[in-house]
Amino acid sequence: DAGVIQSPRHEVTEMGQEVTLRCKPISGHNSLFWYRQTMMRGLELLIYFNNNVPIDDSGMPEDRFSAKMPNASFSTLKIQPSEPRDSAVYFCASIAGYTGELFFGEGSRLTVL
Amino acid sequence: GQQLNQSPQSMFIQEGEDVSMNCTSSSIFNTWLWYKQDPGEGPVLLIALYKAGELTSNGRLTAQFGITRKDSFLNISASIPSDVGIYFCAGPPKQGGSEKLVFGKGTKLTVNP
């Protein structure tokens, strides 16, 4: 079975540009999470969805960040406009019910110059 | 919000040595999870603990759920080079279980052959 699929794996962009990260969760998983990982702050939960509905977006740093989940098999995380401090690895993860076992994608490494 | 404190932050050991790391919280957790992140990949669940005092093994890995429910320990016996990576503890921050997990900042393990 395919795991969580994220794209792009790497993105380098200039400050002010719009960035869109994409995620396809594991089929049948009803919850999806977006995390950001940096050296300084570790893994931070940005937002999570349950049955395509945003449940908790308290971790979204600013209005420049937005996330959508139009259907059970696709989610996007958008940053507009991007800033150098947004440089990080962004992970998407999914889970079926509550088992504690989050399945992570391989991450999208974002560099904003 | 609730935080998990992991120690040590990093470890440099020789192949064959045993490793111990721990995770503490100022509040009670009902579930403790240990994840490992290999370089360039997303975290993967190693062990899940659901009961205070529980001791669970997975090959050379052993983890314990502290009886106070505010800490957990992970031990790796006879380390090998592929044990290199970052080890995270995690848990749901709310009573009664939750899909949302809080992660510690990780213990980075380096194993010298």
JSON list of C-alpha atoms in Angstrom, two decimals:
[
{"chain": "A", "resi": 1, "resn": "ASP", "atom": "CA", "xyz": [0.00, 0.00, 0.00]},
{"chain": "A", "resi": 2, "resn": "ALA", "atom": "CA", "xyz": [1.18, 3.52, -0.71]},
{"chain": "A", "resi": 3, "resn": "GLY", "atom": "CA", "xyz": [2.02, 5.62, 2.29]},
{"chain": "A", "resi": 4, "resn": "VAL", "atom": "CA", "xyz": [1.38, 9.32, 2.75]},
{"chain": "A", "resi": 5, "resn": "ILE", "atom": "CA", "xyz": [2.51, 11.10, -0.40]},
{"chain": "A", "resi": 6, "resn": "GLN", "atom": "CA", "xyz": [3.80, 14.64, -0.31]},
{"chain": "A", "resi": 7, "resn": "SER", "atom": "CA", "xyz": [4.90, 16.97, -3.07]},
{"chain": "A", "resi": 8, "resn": "PRO", "atom": "CA", "xyz": [7.15, 18.65, -3.82]},
{"chain": "A", "resi": 9, "resn": "ARG", "atom": "CA", "xyz": [9.99, 17.01, -1.89]},
{"chain": "A", "resi": 10, "resn": "HIS", "atom": "CA", "xyz": [12.08, 20.13, -2.21]},
{"chain": "A", "resi": 11, "resn": "GLU", "atom": "CA", "xyz": [11.19, 23.69, -3.06]},
{"chain": "A", "resi": 12, "resn": "VAL", "atom": "CA", "xyz": [13.37, 26.75, -3.25]},
{"chain": "A", "resi": 13, "resn": "THR", "atom": "CA", "xyz": [11.60, 30.04, -3.74]},
{"chain": "A", "resi": 14, "resn": "GLU", "atom": "CA", "xyz": [12.11, 33.73, -3.24]},
{"chain": "A", "resi": 15, "resn": "MET", "atom": "CA", "xyz": [10.60, 35.79, -0.49]},
{"chain": "A", "resi": 16, "resn": "GLY", "atom": "CA", "xyz": [7.14, 37.01, -1.39]},
{"chain": "A", "resi": 17, "resn": "GLN", "atom": "CA", "xyz": [6.28, 34.09, -3.64]},
{"chain": "A", "resi": 18, "resn": "GLU", "atom": "CA", "xyz": [3.33, 31.81, -3.03]},
{"chain": "A", "resi": 19, "resn": "VAL", "atom": "CA", "xyz": [4.11, 28.25, -1.96]},
{"chain": "A", "resi": 20, "resn": "THR", "atom": "CA", "xyz": [1.71, 25.33, -2.17]},
{"chain": "A", "resi": 21, "resn": "LEU", "atom": "CA", "xyz": [2.49, 22.01, -0.56]},
{"chain": "A", "resi": 22, "resn": "ARG", "atom": "CA", "xyz": [0.40, 18.96, -1.33]},
{"chain": "A", "resi": 23, "resn": "CYS", "atom": "CA", "xyz": [-0.51, 15.81, 0.50]},
{"chain": "A", "resi": 24, "resn": "LYS", "atom": "CA", "xyz": [-2.32, 12.60, -0.26]},
{"chain": "A", "resi": 25, "resn": "PRO", "atom": "CA", "xyz": [-3.13, 10.67, 2.95]},
{"chain": "A", "resi": 26, "resn": "ILE", "atom": "CA", "xyz": [-3.36, 6.93, 3.23]},
{"chain": "A", "resi": 27, "resn": "SER", "atom": "CA", "xyz": [-6.67, 5.67, 1.87]},
{"chain": "A", "resi": 28, "resn": "GLY", "atom": "CA", "xyz": [-9.16, 5.08, 4.66]},
{"chain": "A", "resi": 29, "resn": "HIS", "atom": "CA", "xyz": [-7.44, 7.37, 7.16]},
{"chain": "A", "resi": 30, "resn": "ASN", "atom": "CA", "xyz": [-9.91, 9.93, 8.43]},
{"chain": "A", "resi": 31, "resn": "SER", "atom": "CA", "xyz": [-7.55, 12.41, 10.07]},
{"chain": "A", "resi": 32, "resn": "LEU", "atom": "CA", "xyz": [-4.79, 14.46, 8.44]},
{"chain": "A", "resi": 33, "resn": "PHE", "atom": "CA", "xyz": [-2.14, 16.57, 10.10]},
{"chain": "A", "resi": 34, "resn": "TRP", "atom": "CA", "xyz": [0.32, 19.20, 8.90]},
{"chain": "A", "resi": 35, "resn": "TYR", "atom": "CA", "xyz": [3.52, 19.56, 10.94]},
{"chain": "A", "resi": 36, "resn": "ARG", "atom": "CA", "xyz": [6.49, 21.86, 10.55]},
{"chain": "A", "resi": 37, "resn": "GLN", "atom": "CA", "xyz": [9.97, 20.81, 11.65]},
{"chain": "A", "resi": 38, "resn": "THR", "atom": "CA", "xyz": [12.85, 23.16, 12.38]},
{"chain": "A", "resi": 39, "resn": "MET", "atom": "CA", "xyz": [16.04, 22.77, 14.38]},
{"chain": "A", "resi": 40, "resn": "MET", "atom": "CA", "xyz": [14.96, 25.40, 16.86]},
{"chain": "A", "resi": 41, "resn": "ARG", "atom": "CA", "xyz": [11.36, 24.40, 17.49]},
{"chain": "A", "resi": 42, "resn": "GLY", "atom": "CA", "xyz": [11.26, 20.71, 16.59]},
{"chain": "A", "resi": 43, "resn": "LEU", "atom": "CA", "xyz": [8.00, 19.26, 15.28]},
{"chain": "A", "resi": 44, "resn": "GLU", "atom": "CA", "xyz": [5.13, 21.69, 15.54]},
{"chain": "A", "resi": 45, "resn": "LEU", "atom": "CA", "xyz": [1.53, 20.85, 14.71]},
{"chain": "A", "resi": 46, "resn": "LEU", "atom": "CA", "xyz": [0.13, 23.48, 12.38]},
{"chain": "A", "resi": 47, "resn": "ILE", "atom": "CA", "xyz": [-3.38, 22.19, 11.70]},
{"chain": "A", "resi": 48, "resn": "TYR", "atom": "CA", "xyz": [-5.34, 18.98, 11.60]},
{"chain": "A", "resi": 49, "resn": "PHE", "atom": "CA", "xyz": [-8.47, 17.78, 9.85]},
{"chain": "A", "resi": 50, "resn": "ASN", "atom": "CA", "xyz": [-10.95, 15.10, 10.79]},
{"chain": "A", "resi": 51, "resn": "ASN", "atom": "CA", "xyz": [-13.21, 13.83, 8.01]},
{"chain": "A", "resi": 52, "resn": "ASN", "atom": "CA", "xyz": [-12.01, 16.74, 5.86]},
{"chain": "A", "resi": 53, "resn": "VAL", "atom": "CA", "xyz": [-13.07, 19.34, 8.44]},
{"chain": "A", "resi": 54, "resn": "PRO", "atom": "CA", "xyz": [-10.42, 21.55, 10.11]},
{"chain": "A", "resi": 55, "resn": "ILE", "atom": "CA", "xyz": [-10.52, 20.76, 13.83]},
{"chain": "A", "resi": 56, "resn": "ASP", "atom": "CA", "xyz": [-7.63, 22.72, 15.27]},
{"chain": "A", "resi": 57, "resn": "ASP", "atom": "CA", "xyz": [-5.65, 25.39, 13.45]},
{"chain": "A", "resi": 58, "resn": "SER", "atom": "CA", "xyz": [-4.18, 27.01, 16.54]},
{"chain": "A", "resi": 59, "resn": "GLY", "atom": "CA", "xyz": [-0.69, 26.12, 15.39]},
{"chain": "A", "resi": 60, "resn": "MET", "atom": "CA", "xyz": [-0.91, 28.02, 12.13]},
{"chain": "A", "resi": 61, "resn": "PRO", "atom": "CA", "xyz": [1.61, 30.80, 12.67]},
{"chain": "A", "resi": 62, "resn": "GLU", "atom": "CA", "xyz": [0.01, 33.62, 10.74]},
{"chain": "A", "resi": 63, "resn": "ASP", "atom": "CA", "xyz": [-2.67, 34.55, 8.25]},
{"chain": "A", "resi": 64, "resn": "ARG", "atom": "CA", "xyz": [-0.10, 33.94, 5.55]},
{"chain": "A", "resi": 65, "resn": "PHE", "atom": "CA", "xyz": [-0.65, 30.23, 6.16]},
{"chain": "A", "resi": 66, "resn": "SER", "atom": "CA", "xyz": [-3.78, 28.44, 5.02]},
{"chain": "A", "resi": 67, "resn": "ALA", "atom": "CA", "xyz": [-4.75, 24.80, 4.61]},
{"chain": "A", "resi": 68, "resn": "LYS", "atom": "CA", "xyz": [-7.55, 23.05, 2.82]},
{"chain": "A", "resi": 69, "resn": "MET", "atom": "CA", "xyz": [-8.84, 19.54, 2.50]},
{"chain": "A", "resi": 70, "resn": "PRO", "atom": "CA", "xyz": [-11.38, 19.50, -0.32]},
{"chain": "A", "resi": 71, "resn": "ASN", "atom": "CA", "xyz": [-11.79, 15.71, -0.17]},
{"chain": "A", "resi": 72, "resn": "ALA", "atom": "CA", "xyz": [-10.60, 12.67, 1.75]},
{"chain": "A", "resi": 73, "resn": "SER", "atom": "CA", "xyz": [-7.63, 12.07, -0.53]},
{"chain": "A", "resi": 74, "resn": "PHE", "atom": "CA", "xyz": [-6.07, 15.50, -0.87]},
{"chain": "A", "resi": 75, "resn": "SER", "atom": "CA", "xyz": [-4.88, 18.42, 1.22]},
{"chain": "A", "resi": 76, "resn": "THR", "atom": "CA", "xyz": [-2.87, 21.55, 0.57]},
{"chain": "A", "resi": 77, "resn": "LEU", "atom": "CA", "xyz": [-0.87, 23.89, 2.76]},
{"chain": "A", "resi": 78, "resn": "LYS", "atom": "CA", "xyz": [-0.37, 27.30, 1.26]},
{"chain": "A", "resi": 79, "resn": "ILE", "atom": "CA", "xyz": [1.97, 30.11, 2.31]},
{"chain": "A", "resi": 80, "resn": "GLN", "atom": "CA", "xyz": [1.34, 33.49, 0.73]},
{"chain": "A", "resi": 81, "resn": "PRO", "atom": "CA", "xyz": [3.52, 35.51, 0.78]},
{"chain": "A", "resi": 82, "resn": "SER", "atom": "CA", "xyz": [6.43, 33.35, 1.86]},
{"chain": "A", "resi": 83, "resn": "GLU", "atom": "CA", "xyz": [9.23, 34.65, 4.09]},
{"chain": "A", "resi": 84, "resn": "PRO", "atom": "CA", "xyz": [12.73, 33.31, 4.86]},
{"chain": "A", "resi": 85, "resn": "ARG", "atom": "CA", "xyz": [11.63, 32.29, 8.38]},
{"chain": "A", "resi": 86, "resn": "ASP", "atom": "CA", "xyz": [9.16, 29.86, 6.80]},
{"chain": "A", "resi": 87, "resn": "SER", "atom": "CA", "xyz": [12.10, 27.72, 5.69]},
{"chain": "A", "resi": 88, "resn": "ALA", "atom": "CA", "xyz": [11.56, 24.30, 7.25]},
{"chain": "A", "resi": 89, "resn": "VAL", "atom": "CA", "xyz": [10.54, 20.75, 6.50]},
{"chain": "A", "resi": 90, "resn": "TYR", "atom": "CA", "xyz": [6.77, 20.40, 6.32]},
{"chain": "A", "resi": 91, "resn": "PHE", "atom": "CA", "xyz": [5.30, 17.01, 7.07]},
{"chain": "A", "resi": 92, "resn": "CYS", "atom": "CA", "xyz": [1.88, 15.67, 6.36]},
{"chain": "A", "resi": 93, "resn": "ALA", "atom": "CA", "xyz": [0.63, 12.71, 8.42]},
{"chain": "A", "resi": 94, "resn": "SER", "atom": "CA", "xyz": [-2.56, 10.68, 8.57]},
{"chain": "A", "resi": 95, "resn": "ILE", "atom": "CA", "xyz": [-4.21, 8.32, 11.01]},
{"chain": "A", "resi": 96, "resn": "ALA", "atom": "CA", "xyz": [-7.21, 6.00, 11.09]},
{"chain": "A", "resi": 97, "resn": "GLY", "atom": "CA", "xyz": [-9.23, 6.74, 14.20]},
{"chain": "A", "resi": 98, "resn": "TYR", "atom": "CA", "xyz": [-7.12, 7.06, 17.30]},
{"chain": "A", "resi": 99, "resn": "THR", "atom": "CA", "xyz": [-4.40, 4.45, 17.53]},
{"chain": "A", "resi": 100, "resn": "GLY", "atom": "CA", "xyz": [-1.50, 6.77, 18.26]},
{"chain": "A", "resi": 101, "resn": "GLU", "atom": "CA", "xyz": [0.23, 5.64, 15.08]},
{"chain": "A", "resi": 102, "resn": "LEU", "atom": "CA", "xyz": [0.59, 8.64, 12.87]},
{"chain": "A", "resi": 103, "resn": "PHE", "atom": "CA", "xyz": [1.89, 7.77, 9.41]},
{"chain": "A", "resi": 104, "resn": "PHE", "atom": "CA", "xyz": [4.14, 10.52, 8.12]},
{"chain": "A", "resi": 105, "resn": "GLY", "atom": "CA", "xyz": [5.03, 11.43, 4.58]},
{"chain": "A", "resi": 106, "resn": "GLU", "atom": "CA", "xyz": [8.64, 12.02, 3.59]},
{"chain": "A", "resi": 107, "resn": "GLY", "atom": "CA", "xyz": [8.26, 15.75, 4.00]},
{"chain": "A", "resi": 108, "resn": "SER", "atom": "CA", "xyz": [8.60, 18.82, 1.82]},
{"chain": "A", "resi": 109, "resn": "ARG", "atom": "CA", "xyz": [11.77, 20.79, 2.42]},
{"chain": "A", "resi": 110, "resn": "LEU", "atom": "CA", "xyz": [11.08, 24.47, 1.82]},
{"chain": "A", "resi": 111, "resn": "THR", "atom": "CA", "xyz": [13.79, 27.09, 1.43]},
{"chain": "A", "resi": 112, "resn": "VAL", "atom": "CA", "xyz": [12.74, 30.70, 1.11]},
{"chain": "A", "resi": 113, "resn": "LEU", "atom": "CA", "xyz": [15.54, 32.99, -0.01]},
{"chain": "B", "resi": 1, "resn": "GLY", "atom": "CA", "xyz": [0.33, 24.26, 25.82]},
{"chain": "B", "resi": 2, "resn": "GLN", "atom": "CA", "xyz": [1.67, 21.03, 27.19]},
{"chain": "B", "resi": 3, "resn": "GLN", "atom": "CA", "xyz": [5.31, 20.29, 26.47]},
{"chain": "B", "resi": 4, "resn": "LEU", "atom": "CA", "xyz": [7.40, 17.18, 26.51]},
{"chain": "B", "resi": 5, "resn": "ASN", "atom": "CA", "xyz": [10.99, 17.50, 27.63]},
{"chain": "B", "resi": 6, "resn": "GLN", "atom": "CA", "xyz": [13.41, 14.99, 26.20]},
{"chain": "B", "resi": 7, "resn": "SER", "atom": "CA", "xyz": [16.92, 14.25, 27.38]},
{"chain": "B", "resi": 8, "resn": "PRO", "atom": "CA", "xyz": [19.59, 14.07, 26.39]},
{"chain": "B", "resi": 9, "resn": "GLN", "atom": "CA", "xyz": [19.35, 16.29, 23.33]},
{"chain": "B", "resi": 10, "resn": "SER", "atom": "CA", "xyz": [22.08, 14.28, 21.61]},
{"chain": "B", "resi": 11, "resn": "MET", "atom": "CA", "xyz": [24.18, 11.21, 22.21]},
{"chain": "B", "resi": 12, "resn": "PHE", "atom": "CA", "xyz": [27.39, 9.96, 20.64]},
{"chain": "B", "resi": 13, "resn": "ILE", "atom": "CA", "xyz": [28.06, 6.30, 21.35]},
{"chain": "B", "resi": 14, "resn": "GLN", "atom": "CA", "xyz": [30.10, 3.37, 20.12]},
{"chain": "B", "resi": 15, "resn": "GLU", "atom": "CA", "xyz": [28.50, 0.48, 18.31]},
{"chain": "B", "resi": 16, "resn": "GLY", "atom": "CA", "xyz": [27.48, -2.19, 20.78]},
{"chain": "B", "resi": 17, "resn": "GLU", "atom": "CA", "xyz": [26.75, 0.18, 23.65]},
{"chain": "B", "resi": 18, "resn": "ASP", "atom": "CA", "xyz": [23.37, 0.45, 25.30]},
{"chain": "B", "resi": 19, "resn": "VAL", "atom": "CA", "xyz": [21.40, 3.70, 25.11]},
{"chain": "B", "resi": 20, "resn": "SER", "atom": "CA", "xyz": [18.89, 5.28, 27.46]},
{"chain": "B", "resi": 21, "resn": "MET", "atom": "CA", "xyz": [16.78, 8.35, 26.88]},
{"chain": "B", "resi": 22, "resn": "ASN", "atom": "CA", "xyz": [13.77, 9.78, 28.62]},
{"chain": "B", "resi": 23, "resn": "CYS", "atom": "CA", "xyz": [10.85, 12.10, 28.28]},
{"chain": "B", "resi": 24, "resn": "THR", "atom": "CA", "xyz": [9.05, 14.06, 30.98]},
{"chain": "B", "resi": 25, "resn": "SER", "atom": "CA", "xyz": [5.95, 16.17, 31.18]},
{"chain": "B", "resi": 26, "resn": "SER", "atom": "CA", "xyz": [4.52, 18.54, 33.76]},
{"chain": "B", "resi": 27, "resn": "SER", "atom": "CA", "xyz": [1.10, 16.98, 33.22]},
{"chain": "B", "resi": 28, "resn": "ILE", "atom": "CA", "xyz": [-0.29, 13.49, 33.00]},
{"chain": "B", "resi": 29, "resn": "PHE", "atom": "CA", "xyz": [-0.36, 11.61, 29.72]},
{"chain": "B", "resi": 30, "resn": "ASN", "atom": "CA", "xyz": [-2.56, 8.59, 29.12]},
{"chain": "B", "resi": 31, "resn": "THR", "atom": "CA", "xyz": [-0.48, 7.38, 26.19]},
{"chain": "B", "resi": 32, "resn": "TRP", "atom": "CA", "xyz": [3.21, 7.55, 25.45]},
{"chain": "B", "resi": 33, "resn": "LEU", "atom": "CA", "xyz": [4.60, 6.99, 21.98]},
{"chain": "B", "resi": 34, "resn": "TRP", "atom": "CA", "xyz": [8.16, 6.70, 20.74]},
{"chain": "B", "resi": 35, "resn": "TYR", "atom": "CA", "xyz": [8.99, 7.56, 17.13]},
{"chain": "B", "resi": 36, "resn": "LYS", "atom": "CA", "xyz": [12.23, 7.40, 15.19]},
{"chain": "B", "resi": 37, "resn": "GLN", "atom": "CA", "xyz": [13.16, 9.70, 12.33]},
{"chain": "B", "resi": 38, "resn": "ASP", "atom": "CA", "xyz": [15.82, 8.56, 9.89]},
{"chain": "B", "resi": 39, "resn": "PRO", "atom": "CA", "xyz": [17.70, 11.30, 8.02]},
{"chain": "B", "resi": 40, "resn": "GLY", "atom": "CA", "xyz": [15.59, 12.73, 5.19]},
{"chain": "B", "resi": 41, "resn": "GLU", "atom": "CA", "xyz": [12.46, 10.85, 6.16]},
{"chain": "B", "resi": 42, "resn": "GLY", "atom": "CA", "xyz": [9.38, 11.27, 8.30]},
{"chain": "B", "resi": 43, "resn": "PRO", "atom": "CA", "xyz": [9.08, 9.85, 11.84]},
{"chain": "B", "resi": 44, "resn": "VAL", "atom": "CA", "xyz": [7.98, 6.23, 12.21]},
{"chain": "B", "resi": 45, "resn": "LEU", "atom": "CA", "xyz": [6.31, 4.76, 15.29]},
{"chain": "B", "resi": 46, "resn": "LEU", "atom": "CA", "xyz": [8.51, 2.37, 17.27]},
{"chain": "B", "resi": 47, "resn": "ILE", "atom": "CA", "xyz": [6.58, 1.63, 20.44]},
{"chain": "B", "resi": 48, "resn": "ALA", "atom": "CA", "xyz": [3.23, 2.65, 21.93]},
{"chain": "B", "resi": 49, "resn": "LEU", "atom": "CA", "xyz": [2.48, 2.54, 25.67]},
{"chain": "B", "resi": 50, "resn": "TYR", "atom": "CA", "xyz": [-1.06, 2.75, 27.01]},
{"chain": "B", "resi": 51, "resn": "LYS", "atom": "CA", "xyz": [-0.89, 1.88, 30.71]},
{"chain": "B", "resi": 52, "resn": "ALA", "atom": "CA", "xyz": [1.05, 3.32, 33.63]},
{"chain": "B", "resi": 53, "resn": "GLY", "atom": "CA", "xyz": [3.91, 1.01, 34.55]},
{"chain": "B", "resi": 54, "resn": "GLU", "atom": "CA", "xyz": [3.76, -0.79, 31.22]},
{"chain": "B", "resi": 55, "resn": "LEU", "atom": "CA", "xyz": [7.04, -2.14, 29.89]},
{"chain": "B", "resi": 56, "resn": "THR", "atom": "CA", "xyz": [7.08, -3.00, 26.20]},
{"chain": "B", "resi": 57, "resn": "SER", "atom": "CA", "xyz": [9.81, -4.37, 23.97]},
{"chain": "B", "resi": 58, "resn": "ASN", "atom": "CA", "xyz": [10.31, -4.30, 20.23]},
{"chain": "B", "resi": 59, "resn": "GLY", "atom": "CA", "xyz": [13.47, -6.19, 19.37]},
{"chain": "B", "resi": 60, "resn": "ARG", "atom": "CA", "xyz": [16.40, -4.37, 20.95]},
{"chain": "B", "resi": 61, "resn": "LEU", "atom": "CA", "xyz": [14.14, -1.51, 22.02]},
{"chain": "B", "resi": 62, "resn": "THR", "atom": "CA", "xyz": [12.41, -1.37, 25.38]},
{"chain": "B", "resi": 63, "resn": "ALA", "atom": "CA", "xyz": [10.14, 1.42, 26.55]},
{"chain": "B", "resi": 64, "resn": "GLN", "atom": "CA", "xyz": [8.40, 2.06, 29.84]},
{"chain": "B", "resi": 65, "resn": "PHE", "atom": "CA", "xyz": [5.40, 4.14, 30.80]},
{"chain": "B", "resi": 66, "resn": "GLY", "atom": "CA", "xyz": [6.29, 5.79, 34.11]},
{"chain": "B", "resi": 67, "resn": "ILE", "atom": "CA", "xyz": [4.01, 5.06, 37.06]},
{"chain": "B", "resi": 68, "resn": "THR", "atom": "CA", "xyz": [3.46, 8.78, 37.66]},
{"chain": "B", "resi": 69, "resn": "ARG", "atom": "CA", "xyz": [2.20, 8.99, 34.04]},
{"chain": "B", "resi": 70, "resn": "LYS", "atom": "CA", "xyz": [4.45, 12.02, 33.62]},
{"chain": "B", "resi": 71, "resn": "ASP", "atom": "CA", "xyz": [7.44, 10.28, 32.12]},
{"chain": "B", "resi": 72, "resn": "SER", "atom": "CA", "xyz": [8.62, 7.55, 29.81]},
{"chain": "B", "resi": 73, "resn": "PHE", "atom": "CA", "xyz": [11.92, 5.89, 29.02]},
{"chain": "B", "resi": 74, "resn": "LEU", "atom": "CA", "xyz": [13.36, 4.31, 25.90]},
{"chain": "B", "resi": 75, "resn": "ASN", "atom": "CA", "xyz": [16.31, 1.95, 25.99]},
{"chain": "B", "resi": 76, "resn": "ILE", "atom": "CA", "xyz": [18.22, 0.53, 23.04]},
{"chain": "B", "resi": 77, "resn": "SER", "atom": "CA", "xyz": [20.48, -2.42, 23.70]},
{"chain": "B", "resi": 78, "resn": "ALA", "atom": "CA", "xyz": [23.58, -3.36, 21.72]},
{"chain": "B", "resi": 79, "resn": "SER", "atom": "CA", "xyz": [23.36, -0.36, 19.38]},
{"chain": "B", "resi": 80, "resn": "ILE", "atom": "CA", "xyz": [24.16, -0.74, 15.68]},
{"chain": "B", "resi": 81, "resn": "PRO", "atom": "CA", "xyz": [24.91, 1.91, 13.02]},
{"chain": "B", "resi": 82, "resn": "SER", "atom": "CA", "xyz": [21.35, 1.87, 11.66]},
{"chain": "B", "resi": 83, "resn": "ASP", "atom": "CA", "xyz": [20.07, 3.07, 15.04]},
{"chain": "B", "resi": 84, "resn": "VAL", "atom": "CA", "xyz": [21.30, 6.52, 14.01]},
{"chain": "B", "resi": 85, "resn": "GLY", "atom": "CA", "xyz": [18.50, 9.05, 13.88]},
{"chain": "B", "resi": 86, "resn": "ILE", "atom": "CA", "xyz": [16.32, 11.26, 16.01]},
{"chain": "B", "resi": 87, "resn": "TYR", "atom": "CA", "xyz": [14.08, 9.66, 18.60]},
{"chain": "B", "resi": 88, "resn": "PHE", "atom": "CA", "xyz": [10.92, 11.49, 19.60]},
{"chain": "B", "resi": 89, "resn": "CYS", "atom": "CA", "xyz": [8.51, 10.91, 22.41]},
{"chain": "B", "resi": 90, "resn": "ALA", "atom": "CA", "xyz": [4.93, 11.96, 21.81]},
{"chain": "B", "resi": 91, "resn": "GLY", "atom": "CA", "xyz": [1.54, 11.84, 23.42]},
{"chain": "B", "resi": 92, "resn": "PRO", "atom": "CA", "xyz": [-1.98, 13.21, 23.21]},
{"chain": "B", "resi": 93, "resn": "PRO", "atom": "CA", "xyz": [-2.24, 16.28, 25.44]},
{"chain": "B", "resi": 94, "resn": "LYS", "atom": "CA", "xyz": [-5.82, 15.92, 26.56]},
{"chain": "B", "resi": 95, "resn": "GLN", "atom": "CA", "xyz": [-7.50, 13.58, 28.99]},
{"chain": "B", "resi": 96, "resn": "GLY", "atom": "CA", "xyz": [-9.58, 10.90, 27.34]},
{"chain": "B", "resi": 97, "resn": "GLY", "atom": "CA", "xyz": [-7.45, 10.49, 24.25]},
{"chain": "B", "resi": 98, "resn": "SER", "atom": "CA", "xyz": [-7.07, 12.67, 21.25]},
{"chain": "B", "resi": 99, "resn": "GLU", "atom": "CA", "xyz": [-5.86, 12.37, 17.72]},
{"chain": "B", "resi": 100, "resn": "LYS", "atom": "CA", "xyz": [-3.66, 15.40, 18.25]},
{"chain": "B", "resi": 101, "resn": "LEU", "atom": "CA", "xyz": [-0.12, 14.58, 19.40]},
{"chain": "B", "resi": 102, "resn": "VAL", "atom": "CA", "xyz": [2.50, 16.70, 21.11]},
{"chain": "B", "resi": 103, "resn": "PHE", "atom": "CA", "xyz": [6.10, 15.81, 20.28]},
{"chain": "B", "resi": 104, "resn": "GLY", "atom": "CA", "xyz": [9.25, 16.28, 22.30]},
{"chain": "B", "resi": 105, "resn": "LYS", "atom": "CA", "xyz": [12.20, 17.97, 20.59]},
{"chain": "B", "resi": 106, "resn": "GLY", "atom": "CA", "xyz": [13.97, 14.69, 20.12]},
{"chain": "B", "resi": 107, "resn": "THR", "atom": "CA", "xyz": [17.18, 12.93, 21.07]},
{"chain": "B", "resi": 108, "resn": "LYS", "atom": "CA", "xyz": [19.67, 12.76, 18.23]},
{"chain": "B", "resi": 109, "resn": "LEU", "atom": "CA", "xyz": [21.64, 9.52, 18.30]},
{"chain": "B", "resi": 110, "resn": "THR", "atom": "CA", "xyz": [24.97, 9.02, 16.58]},
{"chain": "B", "resi": 111, "resn": "VAL", "atom": "CA", "xyz": [26.54, 5.56, 16.58]},
{"chain": "B", "resi": 112, "resn": "ASN", "atom": "CA", "xyz": [30.21, 5.24, 15.75]},
{"chain": "B", "resi": 113, "resn": "PRO", "atom": "CA", "xyz": [31.14, 1.92, 14.14]}
]
